[in-house]
Structure formats: structure tokens, C-alpha cells
Amino acid sequence: MHQLSIKPRQCFALTAAVLVFLQAWPLTAQAQSSTFKNQEKQAAHSHEKSAKACQPADIEAKKHLHEKDQLGPSHADQHARMRRFQCEVESGVRKRHDAGRVVAASQTLKDDAAAKEAVIKSKTNSPDLRGLGGGSAIGTPGIAPSGAALAAGDPATMGRWSDPFIIPVVGVTAVLLHTGNVMFWSYDPVNYFLPDVPQNGVGFIWNPKTRSGYNIPPPENIWCSAQTILADGRVYVAGGNLGYPNPNAPAGMSGWKGSLTNYTFNPLAERWAKQPDMQRGRWYPTATQLADNRVVITSGIDETGSNAITNVVEMLTPDPNIDGIGQLRAVSIHNSSGLYPLQFLLPSGQMLEAGPGAASSFQFNPATSNWSGLPRMNHNHYYLGNGVSYTDVSVVPSKQLIMVAGGHTERAPQADNEWLDGFNPARGWSPYPQWRTPRHNANTVILPDGSLFTVGGNRGLYGYEDPIFEPELYAKAASDLTGSWLPMASHAIQAAYHSTAILLPDATVLLSQDDMDYSAQAAFQHKAQVYSPPYLFKGAQPQITAAPERLAYGLTFSIATDRGDMVSAVLVAPGATTHGNDMHQRVIKLRVQPQALGLTASVPASSALVPPGYYMLFVLDAAGIPSVAKFVQIS
């Protein structure tokens, strides 16, 4: 078994501090004394299960001694400082930034609709701000908005955020279902971090049309799992939390433990089906759907509590029955450079692994289960960078761009955005236009017009230190390397470690708050916001009035719309994201032929370009305004 080689940029993801990643600000002697008094006072109330960071001095000393043996004095001291910081948050001494009023979710729907109507009405007689139809997402392609527009916060230039509203579960994982709903899951905040109840988790189904939802219990504590979506719309979940760190466990076995279990979720019946156990446990793994609907599972902390990353690569062959039990087998051995590696399906049908270490640039061939090396990446992307896959088959030859960005070096967060040609991966990695603000723990969402929206994250070394509230938009389609990142309207909620962002069928973006305060009280008041990109303030959205529900490979089909001037159509795979790693998101721009009221579009013949499953079908007009999506199934 591959034992983890602890590095400064890796150790935070592999110890008890992984769930706090907090600021390590130096404390004065008086503040230290006060903090430790608060720890002892808080820990005295042992019946209050939500008090977890604040521990009696003897327990803290034992934990610190154990971490010194595992990680060395320097890292152990860092973790002790982070726990001290978290104790201040837990006991109310330190507050999380949380600007903006919280309003009823139903009210935010009305407010958002009214704001769009008002902006569009005010611009009815104004020239189109987009400039060239179908080009940049904001303003003139590649040109930053004027100072006046920035100062005014013009939604047609900067987009607009809803007021914060409550989603009563921490959105550590967010998956868009083909029902149009979003499923969240997380740890149980009441029993979080208690070694004697590691199996408890929570889940929530959220409806974007009403911005309300209901609880749905997961089969166990599946947080920090891998997840993707199968051809019939099932959600596949691999691994999760088998055990929290236990300072009373034997030496070398007191760390996090990954679960060997995996499940599928039927979104129509809202029913879980347990799949065969994996050979090794996985906590922070990655799951990638292949062209034939099989799923590759890699990486993840194993079940031993030793902080070892499993090197067994396993593959799920789903059962054809939506509630059936598939087959799971080990197919190879591969040493991942870290947790949650970014993986993407290539046009060849092989799978790309990109990071987090720069040397982790590989192709996996599912026909032979062999791994082959590709040119080294230009940068490391440790500690939760993110990546996207954008394919354009509307041009000849077709293009596929895979972009990886963010993470941090040993001293600071980074941008270091880079890209690879999916059709020619052997050419290696090249620089991509850089973010304005280096960050990690961010989320990058591909919008229907092909632009990239990066939101949240933080500048500090740990998970919540120095959070970033200013998102950025890459103002051209992702495959156009001549664009730049432009500042967008700032969100109010803090969205660093354990935040998620996901594209919704109405072409907005849902952002879920982070969990710097992971108390049960904070979890039940967890906040979210919805972002309306600038394209929604250019004019009314076109409507798809008719389109097939199912599509075959190589098929040319008709899309009817409520008006003319449609110029493009895209397929957007529903997001399935956690820790900045969206394991299912992809966009395919289709070849189209405009018609009087709509257009015809062609599905690529290759399932390596469009893996089987449900997609959001968007059409866009000449001003670049996307429709509300229609879900279609490709098989």
C-alpha cells in the first residue's frame, strides 16, 4: 500500500485539521490564556454535542503529542493553533463574516424576477451591451467594464446576487438531478467529529423553482465521498466517512477512515441501493464516468486510520436496472499524488488525471486498465484547485479544452491556470489566462454561453482564512484563449472550504455557504445565494417550445423556440461537485443550423465526447441570452 508522503501542502487534507483549515493568527499571552479558559469551560458541558473544537487541556495535549509523532513539531503546532481558532468560532468569540440580510427564499424569487424585469425594461432602447452577438459574456469581448459600470454595479455588466436565504444543511456536496432538483449531503452537525457516532449524515432535496426543499436521509455518512451521474440519471456515490479521528486509537491508526461502501440513488423514487463494497476504503476519492457508462474510482484515504492513500483503482459496471446492484472490481494499481484528483474523459475514450501534483499527468486506458504518462503539468494544484472540460463540435476540427486552476503553493494560494488539448493530450499543458485573484477552495462553473464563472475560495493557507467575495467571469467561450477574467458582483455569504456552486436549469448559479462555523445551530441556518449572470439582464430568455426527450448518437434533431434569432445550442452535463472538484460537469457546444423558429442540432457520434446520460439542453439567441434548459437523455 502506498503510504502518504507528508508535504506542507498535503498534510492539512489528511489529519484532524482537514475540516477546519483555519487561520493561525498569533495570539497574545492574555488571549491565549482566555482561549484556553474558554476551552475548558466549553468542554465541561460534555452533554452539548456541538462543542467539539474546544477540548480540556489534557485531551488537547494528548492530541498535540500524537500529531507531533505523526507530522512533526512544526505541523503539530500549526494544527494546535487552528483548533484554538476554531474554538473561538465555536464559543462565539470569533464571528464568521456574513453580510447581507437573510430573507425568505420565496421572497428572493420575487425580488430576482422584479430586478431582471426592471433592468431589461430600462435598457429596452439602449444598445446591446454584449457588442457582438454570441461573443463575450459581458460588454465588449475581452474588455473590462468601465469604472462607472463597476461603481454602479450594473447587473447587465456585473450580474446580480439574490439576498441570502436558508438551506438547512451544509452543502458539502451538491448534485443536480435530472428532475431539476438539487441534492445536498453533509455530515450530521449534531454528531460531527464524535468518534463513537461516525456513520451519521444528513441530506436535503432543494427545488430551484420554489427555493424550498425537504430532508432526505443518506444511507450513512457519505460526506467527502466521490460522486457522478450514470446514464439513467442515477447518482453514484463512492466512499465517505467511516471514522472520525480518534486520539484513543492505537498509534498510527487514529486518523480519518474512509468507507468501503458505495451506493446509487434513484432520483425518481428517491431510493438508495447499496452496491458491492470496494476493496479499500475511500475518503476524498474521485469518480469518473466513462464513455460506456462504467465508472473509475481512484484515490482516497483508506479504512485503516493511518492516513494512507489507497492506490487500488476500481471500476463499477452499473446494473441496467435503475435499482439494481452492479459489479465492482479492482482493475489496476496507481499512486495518486494527492486527494480528489481532477479527472476528465478524453475524446479518445481514455481518462485524464490532472493533479493535484504537477507530476500527476496521466491517461488511463479503460480497455487495458493501463496508465501512461503525459507531459508534466506546469504547476502543482494542491489543496483544492478546480478544473473544467469544454468541448466545441460546432467548428471543424472539433475542440476540447481542459482547464485546471487554483490550489496553493507552500506559502500562498495561486492561480497558475493551465490548459490541455483533449484531442492532442501529448502536446502537454500550456498557460491559460490567469485569474485576477489567486485562490483555492473556489468553484468554477461553466455557463451555457461557454464562459467560466469562478466564485468563492480564499487567499489564506487554510480553509477559511481571508475569504474572497469577488467572483470572476472569463468573458469568452472557454476554448478562446484571447479573453480575460473580469470582476463580477460580490456575494454576501462566505464561500471558502466546503462551499459548493452549481449551474441551475434556468441558467443561474446556486452558491452554498462554507462551514467555518460547523456547529449544529449554524448548520440549521446554513445560507445560500443565487447568482443571475449578466446575460439574464440583456433581454427576455428564449423559450424551448419543443425538443425530443431522448436523443441518439449521430442524430440531427429539431429544437422549436418561441422566436427566431437562435444561433447556438449546448448540452450541459449536470454538476456533481464537492471540495471544488465537479466530477460530472461538462459543456458540449453542438453543430447547428438556424431555422425560422428554432434550429436543428446534431449530436456527436462518439460517446467519448458526450457520455450517455441526461443533459441540460440550452439554446442561445444572437445576443447570447440562454433559454431555460430542457433535460434530454442521450443514449
XYZ file of C-alpha atoms in Angstrom:
635
model
C 0.000 0.000 0.000
C 1.238 3.469 -0.839
C 1.908 5.382 2.369
C 1.336 9.097 2.251
C 4.417 11.241 1.913
C 3.513 14.216 4.073
C 4.184 17.566 2.456
C 3.270 21.006 3.787
C 0.625 21.450 1.131
C -0.828 17.968 1.674
C -0.888 17.412 5.381
C -3.907 19.640 6.013
C -6.092 17.343 3.936
C -5.014 14.294 5.856
C -5.351 14.992 9.551
C -7.968 16.067 12.043
C -7.369 19.635 10.918
C -8.729 18.878 7.450
C -12.179 20.026 8.489
C -11.122 23.334 9.863
C -8.226 24.616 7.717
C -8.416 27.739 9.787
C -6.449 30.901 10.293
C -3.397 30.533 12.524
C -3.134 34.088 13.725
C -0.649 34.588 16.584
C -2.338 35.185 19.939
C -1.106 37.352 22.753
C -0.404 35.662 26.098
C -3.578 37.207 27.516
C -5.646 35.994 24.534
C -4.117 32.514 24.779
C -4.992 32.302 28.451
C -8.531 33.471 27.753
C -8.908 30.976 24.891
C -7.797 28.016 26.976
C -10.159 29.064 29.772
C -12.940 29.122 27.207
C -11.867 25.671 26.004
C -12.078 24.205 29.483
C -15.368 25.948 30.220
C -16.899 24.803 26.954
C -15.640 21.240 27.307
C -17.170 20.986 30.773
C -20.574 20.910 29.103
C -19.980 17.446 27.674
C -23.684 16.959 27.038
C -23.558 19.653 24.365
C -22.575 17.538 21.373
C -21.921 20.539 19.163
C -18.861 21.556 21.246
C -16.014 19.764 19.529
C -13.114 22.097 18.871
C -12.952 23.236 22.486
C -11.435 20.404 24.490
C -9.991 20.053 28.015
C -6.311 20.844 28.250
C -5.298 17.218 28.862
C -7.126 15.977 25.740
C -5.652 18.776 23.648
C -2.164 17.936 24.957
C -2.622 14.263 24.050
C -3.775 15.154 20.549
C -0.866 17.549 20.104
C 1.646 14.919 21.236
C 0.187 12.355 18.838
C 0.350 14.786 15.899
C 3.974 15.593 16.736
C 4.756 11.904 16.298
C 2.809 11.716 13.007
C 3.580 15.060 11.394
C 6.481 16.621 13.226
C 6.593 19.546 15.699
C 6.002 22.332 13.157
C 2.832 20.884 11.630
C 1.516 19.775 15.008
C 1.904 23.343 16.283
C 0.040 24.671 13.227
C -2.871 22.333 13.878
C -2.983 23.295 17.540
C -3.250 26.953 16.528
C -6.016 26.122 14.053
C -8.005 24.253 16.708
C -7.578 27.220 19.009
C -9.006 29.458 16.288
C -11.915 27.068 15.718
C -12.609 27.021 19.435
C -13.035 30.799 19.299
C -15.550 30.389 16.469
C -17.343 27.622 18.322
C -17.567 29.542 21.593
C -18.700 32.778 19.920
C -15.517 34.773 20.479
C -14.840 34.995 16.738
C -17.632 35.538 14.183
C -17.851 34.460 10.561
C -18.299 37.212 8.001
C -21.942 37.113 6.953
C -23.040 40.340 5.305
C -26.447 40.878 3.753
C -29.922 40.413 5.113
C -31.440 36.942 5.182
C -34.921 36.823 3.670
C -37.481 34.143 2.921
C -36.490 32.049 -0.086
C -39.837 32.676 -1.768
C -39.241 36.411 -1.469
C -35.845 36.139 -3.174
C -37.575 34.564 -6.169
C -39.925 37.550 -6.462
C -37.114 40.048 -5.917
C -34.901 38.415 -8.555
C -37.693 38.388 -11.129
C -38.531 42.022 -10.426
C -34.892 43.085 -10.698
C -34.487 41.408 -14.086
C -37.684 42.942 -15.389
C -36.660 46.407 -14.216
C -33.178 46.231 -15.760
C -34.432 44.855 -19.075
C -37.144 47.499 -19.251
C -34.652 50.276 -18.571
C -32.428 49.028 -21.382
C -35.115 48.421 -23.969
C -33.977 51.390 -26.019
C -30.276 51.045 -25.171
C -27.680 49.434 -27.448
C -26.898 45.807 -26.634
C -24.062 45.755 -24.109
C -22.800 42.450 -25.399
C -21.432 44.041 -28.531
C -21.038 41.103 -30.876
C -23.866 38.565 -30.794
C -22.771 35.242 -29.344
C -19.408 36.665 -28.289
C -18.305 37.896 -24.895
C -20.454 37.264 -21.885
C -20.194 40.888 -20.801
C -19.513 44.116 -22.586
C -17.083 44.204 -25.499
C -15.203 40.919 -25.856
C -12.142 40.833 -23.616
C -12.546 44.468 -22.490
C -13.089 45.233 -18.807
C -16.245 47.212 -17.965
C -15.885 50.915 -17.364
C -15.292 52.379 -13.916
C -18.778 53.840 -13.956
C -20.331 50.463 -14.688
C -18.308 48.852 -11.919
C -19.238 51.551 -9.453
C -22.897 51.351 -10.378
C -22.936 47.586 -10.115
C -24.909 47.340 -13.359
C -26.427 43.814 -13.397
C -26.116 43.740 -17.198
C -22.364 44.056 -16.686
C -21.739 42.550 -13.257
C -24.640 40.169 -12.764
C -26.722 40.157 -9.580
C -26.946 38.042 -6.424
C -30.150 37.249 -4.609
C -30.355 38.047 -0.933
C -29.154 35.145 1.237
C -31.759 32.567 2.211
C -31.717 29.453 4.363
C -30.973 25.902 3.219
C -30.920 23.931 6.496
C -27.978 21.673 5.626
C -24.317 22.375 4.915
C -23.866 21.920 1.170
C -20.574 19.997 1.283
C -21.736 18.094 -1.822
C -24.223 19.376 -4.410
C -25.626 17.295 -7.279
C -28.129 18.482 -9.881
C -30.688 15.760 -10.579
C -32.460 15.386 -13.922
C -35.693 16.124 -12.058
C -34.383 19.697 -11.861
C -33.818 19.487 -8.110
C -30.504 19.735 -6.283
C -29.455 17.141 -3.731
C -27.107 18.184 -0.908
C -25.442 15.964 1.655
C -23.109 16.508 4.578
C -22.036 15.266 7.991
C -24.592 15.248 10.802
C -23.839 18.548 12.572
C -25.190 17.304 15.903
C -22.798 14.330 15.988
C -19.998 15.771 13.898
C -16.483 14.699 14.871
C -17.638 12.304 17.598
C -15.668 9.053 17.179
C -18.455 6.900 18.623
C -21.073 8.002 16.019
C -19.167 8.335 12.717
C -21.918 6.939 10.484
C -24.483 9.714 10.799
C -25.044 12.002 7.828
C -27.735 14.370 6.569
C -29.192 15.163 3.162
C -31.590 17.631 1.569
C -33.523 17.908 -1.706
C -33.868 21.523 -2.879
C -36.230 22.785 -5.579
C -34.869 25.785 -7.557
C -38.362 26.758 -8.715
C -39.570 27.342 -5.161
C -36.187 27.617 -3.401
C -37.513 25.251 -0.768
C -36.995 21.572 -0.031
C -37.080 18.698 2.401
C -34.753 16.385 4.278
C -33.722 13.069 2.770
C -31.511 10.838 4.913
C -28.461 9.345 3.223
C -27.757 5.666 3.897
C -24.729 6.573 6.024
C -22.200 9.375 6.433
C -21.315 9.722 2.741
C -19.762 13.167 3.017
C -16.295 13.604 1.465
C -17.192 10.839 -0.997
C -16.836 10.739 -4.784
C -19.962 11.194 -6.912
C -21.004 11.188 -10.533
C -24.200 10.591 -12.540
C -24.963 7.464 -14.566
C -26.684 7.156 -17.939
C -30.152 6.594 -16.452
C -29.864 9.561 -14.087
C -28.806 7.612 -11.005
C -26.326 9.322 -8.737
C -23.357 7.098 -7.919
C -21.576 7.701 -4.596
C -18.277 6.020 -3.684
C -16.826 6.047 -0.178
C -17.303 8.582 2.570
C -16.600 8.820 6.275
C -16.079 5.504 8.063
C -14.499 7.026 11.145
C -13.558 10.380 12.648
C -10.067 10.813 14.137
C -9.836 9.057 17.484
C -6.956 10.078 19.777
C -7.552 6.920 21.829
C -6.877 4.614 18.879
C -3.549 2.765 18.630
C -0.588 4.732 17.336
C -0.683 5.071 13.565
C -4.404 4.298 13.388
C -6.018 7.408 14.872
C -6.655 9.371 11.671
C -9.619 9.659 9.320
C -11.060 6.435 7.954
C -12.581 6.047 4.504
C -15.669 3.934 3.927
C -15.611 0.840 1.703
C -19.285 1.238 0.841
C -20.848 2.785 -2.240
C -24.409 3.465 -3.325
C -26.622 4.561 -6.178
C -29.539 6.956 -5.728
C -32.670 6.759 -7.878
C -33.873 10.390 -8.142
C -37.336 9.418 -9.363
C -38.204 7.092 -6.496
C -35.719 8.848 -4.176
C -34.379 5.459 -3.164
C -30.832 4.308 -2.330
C -29.354 0.983 -3.491
C -26.219 -0.378 -1.852
C -23.588 -1.515 -4.326
C -20.847 -4.117 -3.646
C -18.186 -2.928 -1.209
C -14.912 -1.632 -2.578
C -11.646 -3.396 -1.784
C -10.313 -0.408 0.149
C -11.889 2.488 1.970
C -12.028 5.897 0.307
C -12.327 9.357 1.829
C -11.703 12.235 -0.656
C -11.703 9.969 -3.754
C -12.691 10.817 -7.337
C -15.231 9.011 -9.550
C -15.310 9.482 -13.338
C -17.976 8.252 -15.767
C -16.555 6.662 -18.926
C -17.942 6.573 -22.454
C -19.600 3.180 -21.835
C -21.181 4.275 -18.514
C -18.662 2.431 -16.347
C -17.129 4.462 -13.528
C -13.460 4.658 -12.481
C -12.770 5.282 -8.765
C -9.341 6.474 -7.641
C -7.514 7.832 -4.589
C -8.989 8.452 -1.140
C -7.833 7.845 2.425
C -8.235 4.151 3.240
C -10.057 2.461 6.115
C -7.109 1.907 8.456
C -6.845 5.307 10.140
C -3.209 5.501 9.034
C -3.731 8.430 6.626
C -2.644 6.205 3.714
C -3.979 6.986 0.247
C -5.279 3.821 -1.385
C -3.571 3.001 -4.664
C -6.158 0.452 -5.796
C -8.116 1.633 -8.849
C -11.617 0.167 -9.020
C -14.320 0.186 -11.664
C -18.102 -0.022 -11.335
C -20.176 -1.629 -14.075
C -23.727 -0.451 -13.290
C -26.654 -2.839 -13.430
C -29.115 -1.980 -16.231
C -31.935 -1.825 -13.674
C -32.119 1.609 -12.080
C -32.408 -0.018 -8.652
C -30.092 -2.916 -9.471
C -26.764 -3.993 -7.998
C -23.801 -3.576 -10.314
C -20.384 -5.196 -10.415
C -17.297 -3.679 -8.817
C -13.750 -4.879 -9.358
C -10.185 -3.714 -8.918
C -8.537 -3.032 -12.275
C -5.091 -1.586 -11.553
C -2.680 -0.025 -9.098
C -1.942 3.700 -9.354
C -0.335 6.052 -6.854
C -2.262 9.333 -6.911
C -0.262 12.399 -5.900
C -2.997 13.525 -3.528
C -6.693 13.514 -2.740
C -9.595 14.425 -5.024
C -7.508 14.247 -8.237
C -9.120 16.075 -11.162
C -10.175 13.569 -13.838
C -11.786 14.049 -17.252
C -12.957 11.827 -20.105
C -10.947 12.458 -23.290
C -12.219 12.182 -26.907
C -10.132 9.023 -27.273
C -12.210 7.332 -24.588
C -9.278 7.378 -22.207
C -9.400 9.213 -18.880
C -7.135 12.102 -17.964
C -5.823 12.523 -14.428
C -4.592 16.080 -13.819
C -3.025 16.795 -10.438
C -3.075 17.735 -7.724
C 0.690 17.251 -8.078
C 2.269 18.565 -11.284
C 3.721 15.123 -11.997
C 0.229 13.609 -11.978
C -0.486 13.994 -15.670
C -1.665 10.602 -16.898
C -4.010 8.798 -19.257
C -5.922 5.742 -18.090
C -6.989 3.316 -20.821
C -10.190 1.526 -19.707
C -9.740 -1.147 -22.384
C -6.436 -2.321 -20.893
C -6.536 -0.708 -17.404
C -3.063 0.677 -18.096
C -1.796 4.122 -17.107
C 0.514 6.097 -19.384
C 2.331 9.327 -18.656
C 1.648 12.676 -20.311
C 3.834 15.782 -20.171
C 4.149 17.190 -16.683
C 1.765 19.969 -15.676
C 3.259 23.429 -15.318
C 2.205 23.789 -11.678
C 1.040 21.910 -8.621
C -2.615 22.386 -7.679
C -2.648 21.022 -4.156
C -5.233 21.919 -1.568
C -8.300 22.077 -3.759
C -7.901 23.681 -7.129
C -10.628 23.112 -9.729
C -10.991 22.257 -13.401
C -13.447 22.223 -16.313
C -13.995 20.415 -19.610
C -15.390 22.351 -22.592
C -15.963 20.730 -25.997
C -16.899 22.596 -29.183
C -18.095 20.383 -32.040
C -19.664 23.332 -33.881
C -16.300 24.001 -35.513
C -14.066 21.915 -37.780
C -11.931 20.403 -36.436
C -13.682 19.954 -33.098
C -12.009 21.291 -29.969
C -11.827 20.116 -26.390
C -10.210 22.262 -23.735
C -9.497 21.062 -20.212
C -8.559 23.862 -17.821
C -7.138 23.396 -14.317
C -6.656 26.317 -11.934
C -6.080 27.262 -8.322
C -4.838 25.440 -5.281
C -1.860 26.684 -3.337
C 1.894 26.522 -3.106
C 3.618 26.005 0.218
C 3.269 29.698 1.034
C 0.270 31.168 -0.743
C -2.801 30.421 -2.875
C -2.262 30.519 -6.601
C -3.958 30.938 -9.938
C -1.497 29.254 -12.326
C -4.324 28.451 -14.720
C -3.295 25.975 -17.423
C -4.970 24.010 -20.174
C -4.627 20.868 -22.247
C -5.977 19.961 -25.697
C -8.183 16.925 -25.163
C -7.763 15.851 -28.786
C -3.968 16.094 -28.521
C -3.040 15.497 -24.873
C 0.538 14.540 -25.755
C 1.190 18.205 -26.584
C 1.034 18.848 -22.875
C -0.007 21.790 -20.753
C 0.026 25.478 -21.713
C -0.699 28.679 -19.756
C -4.338 29.794 -19.660
C -5.451 33.399 -18.936
C -4.947 33.910 -15.235
C -7.496 34.741 -12.569
C -7.390 38.268 -11.228
C -7.174 36.901 -7.682
C -5.250 33.716 -6.782
C -7.444 31.450 -4.696
C -8.124 27.917 -3.539
C -11.301 26.250 -2.259
C -13.129 28.012 -5.102
C -15.669 26.596 -7.569
C -15.582 27.134 -11.336
C -18.917 26.729 -13.144
C -19.238 26.534 -16.935
C -22.114 28.749 -18.088
C -24.294 27.955 -21.144
C -22.519 30.576 -23.294
C -19.205 28.796 -22.665
C -17.871 31.390 -20.262
C -16.353 30.342 -16.928
C -17.572 31.633 -13.587
C -15.166 31.246 -10.662
C -16.694 32.001 -7.268
C -15.609 31.920 -3.644
C -12.438 30.468 -2.216
C -9.894 32.177 -0.034
C -6.434 33.721 -0.064
C -5.065 32.203 3.141
C -3.224 28.926 3.555
C -6.048 27.268 5.448
C -9.662 26.639 4.629
C -11.351 29.855 5.700
C -8.606 32.412 6.192
C -9.056 35.627 4.180
C -12.193 34.610 2.222
C -12.831 36.070 -1.232
C -16.218 37.598 -2.020
C -15.498 38.856 -5.553
C -16.170 36.254 -8.277
C -14.629 36.416 -11.744
C -16.008 35.656 -15.192
C -13.905 34.531 -18.142
C -15.612 36.716 -20.703
C -15.315 34.473 -23.747
C -16.037 30.849 -24.501
C -13.563 28.688 -22.610
C -11.835 27.482 -25.792
C -10.989 31.060 -26.856
C -7.611 31.838 -25.295
C -7.751 35.575 -26.090
C -10.157 36.508 -23.298
C -9.619 37.754 -19.770
C -11.197 37.364 -16.338
C -13.444 40.222 -15.288
C -14.796 41.137 -11.845
C -18.435 40.354 -11.122
C -20.865 41.411 -8.398
C -19.775 40.325 -4.921
C -21.726 37.750 -2.949
C -22.593 38.253 0.721
C -22.051 34.790 2.195
C -18.622 33.366 2.920
C -17.854 30.547 0.457
C -14.454 29.008 1.110
C -13.775 25.413 2.232
C -16.850 23.129 1.955
C -18.766 25.611 -0.207
C -20.316 24.464 -3.488
C -21.539 26.207 -6.651
C -23.626 24.615 -9.372
C -25.394 25.663 -12.593
C -29.202 25.530 -12.431
C -31.595 24.810 -15.339
C -32.683 28.466 -15.534
C -29.034 29.448 -16.307
C -28.416 30.890 -12.828
C -25.781 29.650 -10.363
C -26.515 28.392 -6.849
C -23.838 29.135 -4.224
C -23.838 27.356 -0.857
C -22.070 28.877 2.145
C -18.980 27.306 3.726
C -18.930 25.749 7.200
C -16.399 27.792 9.111
C -18.917 27.613 11.924
C -19.829 23.939 11.849
C -21.998 23.961 14.954
C -25.439 22.403 14.687
C -27.043 25.801 15.184
C -25.104 27.275 12.252
C -25.814 24.240 10.050
C -29.558 24.563 10.535
C -29.251 28.227 9.499
C -26.961 27.500 6.544
C -27.227 30.123 3.812
C -27.234 30.165 0.043
C -27.492 32.735 -2.742
C -28.439 32.555 -6.414
C -26.390 34.446 -8.995
C -28.012 35.767 -12.174
C -25.208 36.282 -14.748
C -25.128 39.387 -16.953
C -26.723 37.572 -19.897
C -30.028 37.383 -17.986
C -30.274 41.187 -17.959
C -29.855 41.621 -21.733
C -33.440 40.721 -22.536
C -36.078 38.040 -22.121
C -34.874 34.444 -22.219
C -35.877 32.464 -25.308
C -38.109 29.502 -24.633
C -37.774 25.961 -25.982
C -41.298 25.009 -27.060
C -40.484 21.538 -28.373
C -37.491 19.192 -28.396
C -37.048 15.421 -28.167
C -36.801 13.875 -24.712
C -34.327 11.236 -25.908
C -31.533 11.536 -28.428
C -29.290 9.007 -30.167
C -25.665 9.407 -31.146
C -25.163 10.940 -34.585
C -28.771 12.171 -34.680
C -29.771 15.536 -36.151
C -32.855 16.858 -34.370
C -35.084 19.935 -34.314
C -35.485 22.424 -31.477
C -38.526 24.697 -31.675
C -38.409 28.056 -29.897
C -40.817 30.893 -29.215
C -38.988 33.270 -31.533
C -36.301 33.454 -34.193
C -32.635 34.574 -33.962
C -31.379 31.373 -32.263
C -27.710 30.907 -33.086
C -26.359 28.100 -30.906
C -27.235 25.124 -28.737
C -25.249 23.427 -25.987
C -25.504 20.327 -23.855
C -24.527 20.869 -20.219
C -23.994 17.843 -18.001
C -25.483 18.349 -14.526
C -22.935 19.247 -11.887
C -21.842 16.862 -9.126
C -19.407 18.831 -7.027
C -17.580 18.776 -3.712
C -14.369 20.411 -2.471
C -14.045 22.382 -5.719
C -13.999 19.165 -7.776
C -17.010 18.839 -10.084
C -16.847 15.222 -11.209
C -19.595 15.397 -13.842
C -19.747 18.965 -15.205
C -19.001 19.395 -18.915
C -20.320 21.503 -21.791
C -20.617 20.439 -25.441
C -21.382 23.131 -27.998
C -23.321 21.486 -30.849
C -23.233 21.968 -34.603
C -26.463 23.777 -35.538
C -28.433 25.123 -38.468
C -30.769 28.087 -37.682
C -34.424 27.786 -38.644
C -37.293 30.297 -38.701
C -38.355 29.478 -35.140
C -35.541 27.491 -33.635
C -32.751 25.422 -35.134
C -31.580 21.935 -35.917
C -28.676 20.463 -33.972
C -26.537 17.347 -34.313
C -25.411 15.032 -31.517
C -21.799 13.836 -31.931
C -21.498 10.204 -32.929
C -18.970 9.476 -30.197
C -19.964 8.698 -26.600
C -16.437 9.721 -25.591
C -17.415 13.293 -26.487
C -20.896 13.005 -24.968
C -21.057 10.244 -22.351
C -24.528 8.673 -22.059
C -26.925 10.345 -19.676
C -29.131 13.342 -19.028
C -28.073 16.805 -20.185
C -29.484 20.285 -19.932
C -30.186 21.461 -23.473
C -29.855 25.240 -23.799
C -30.368 27.368 -26.898
C -28.904 30.874 -27.139
C -30.072 33.822 -29.206
C -27.983 36.306 -31.175
C -27.483 38.425 -28.036
C -26.058 35.431 -26.171
C -29.085 35.010 -23.891
C -29.643 31.341 -22.951
C -33.022 29.707 -22.663
C -34.263 27.831 -19.661
C -32.903 24.309 -20.145
C -34.825 21.234 -21.196
C -33.476 17.922 -19.901
C -32.729 15.394 -22.658
C -31.348 11.881 -22.366
C -28.617 10.736 -24.743
C -28.150 7.008 -25.228
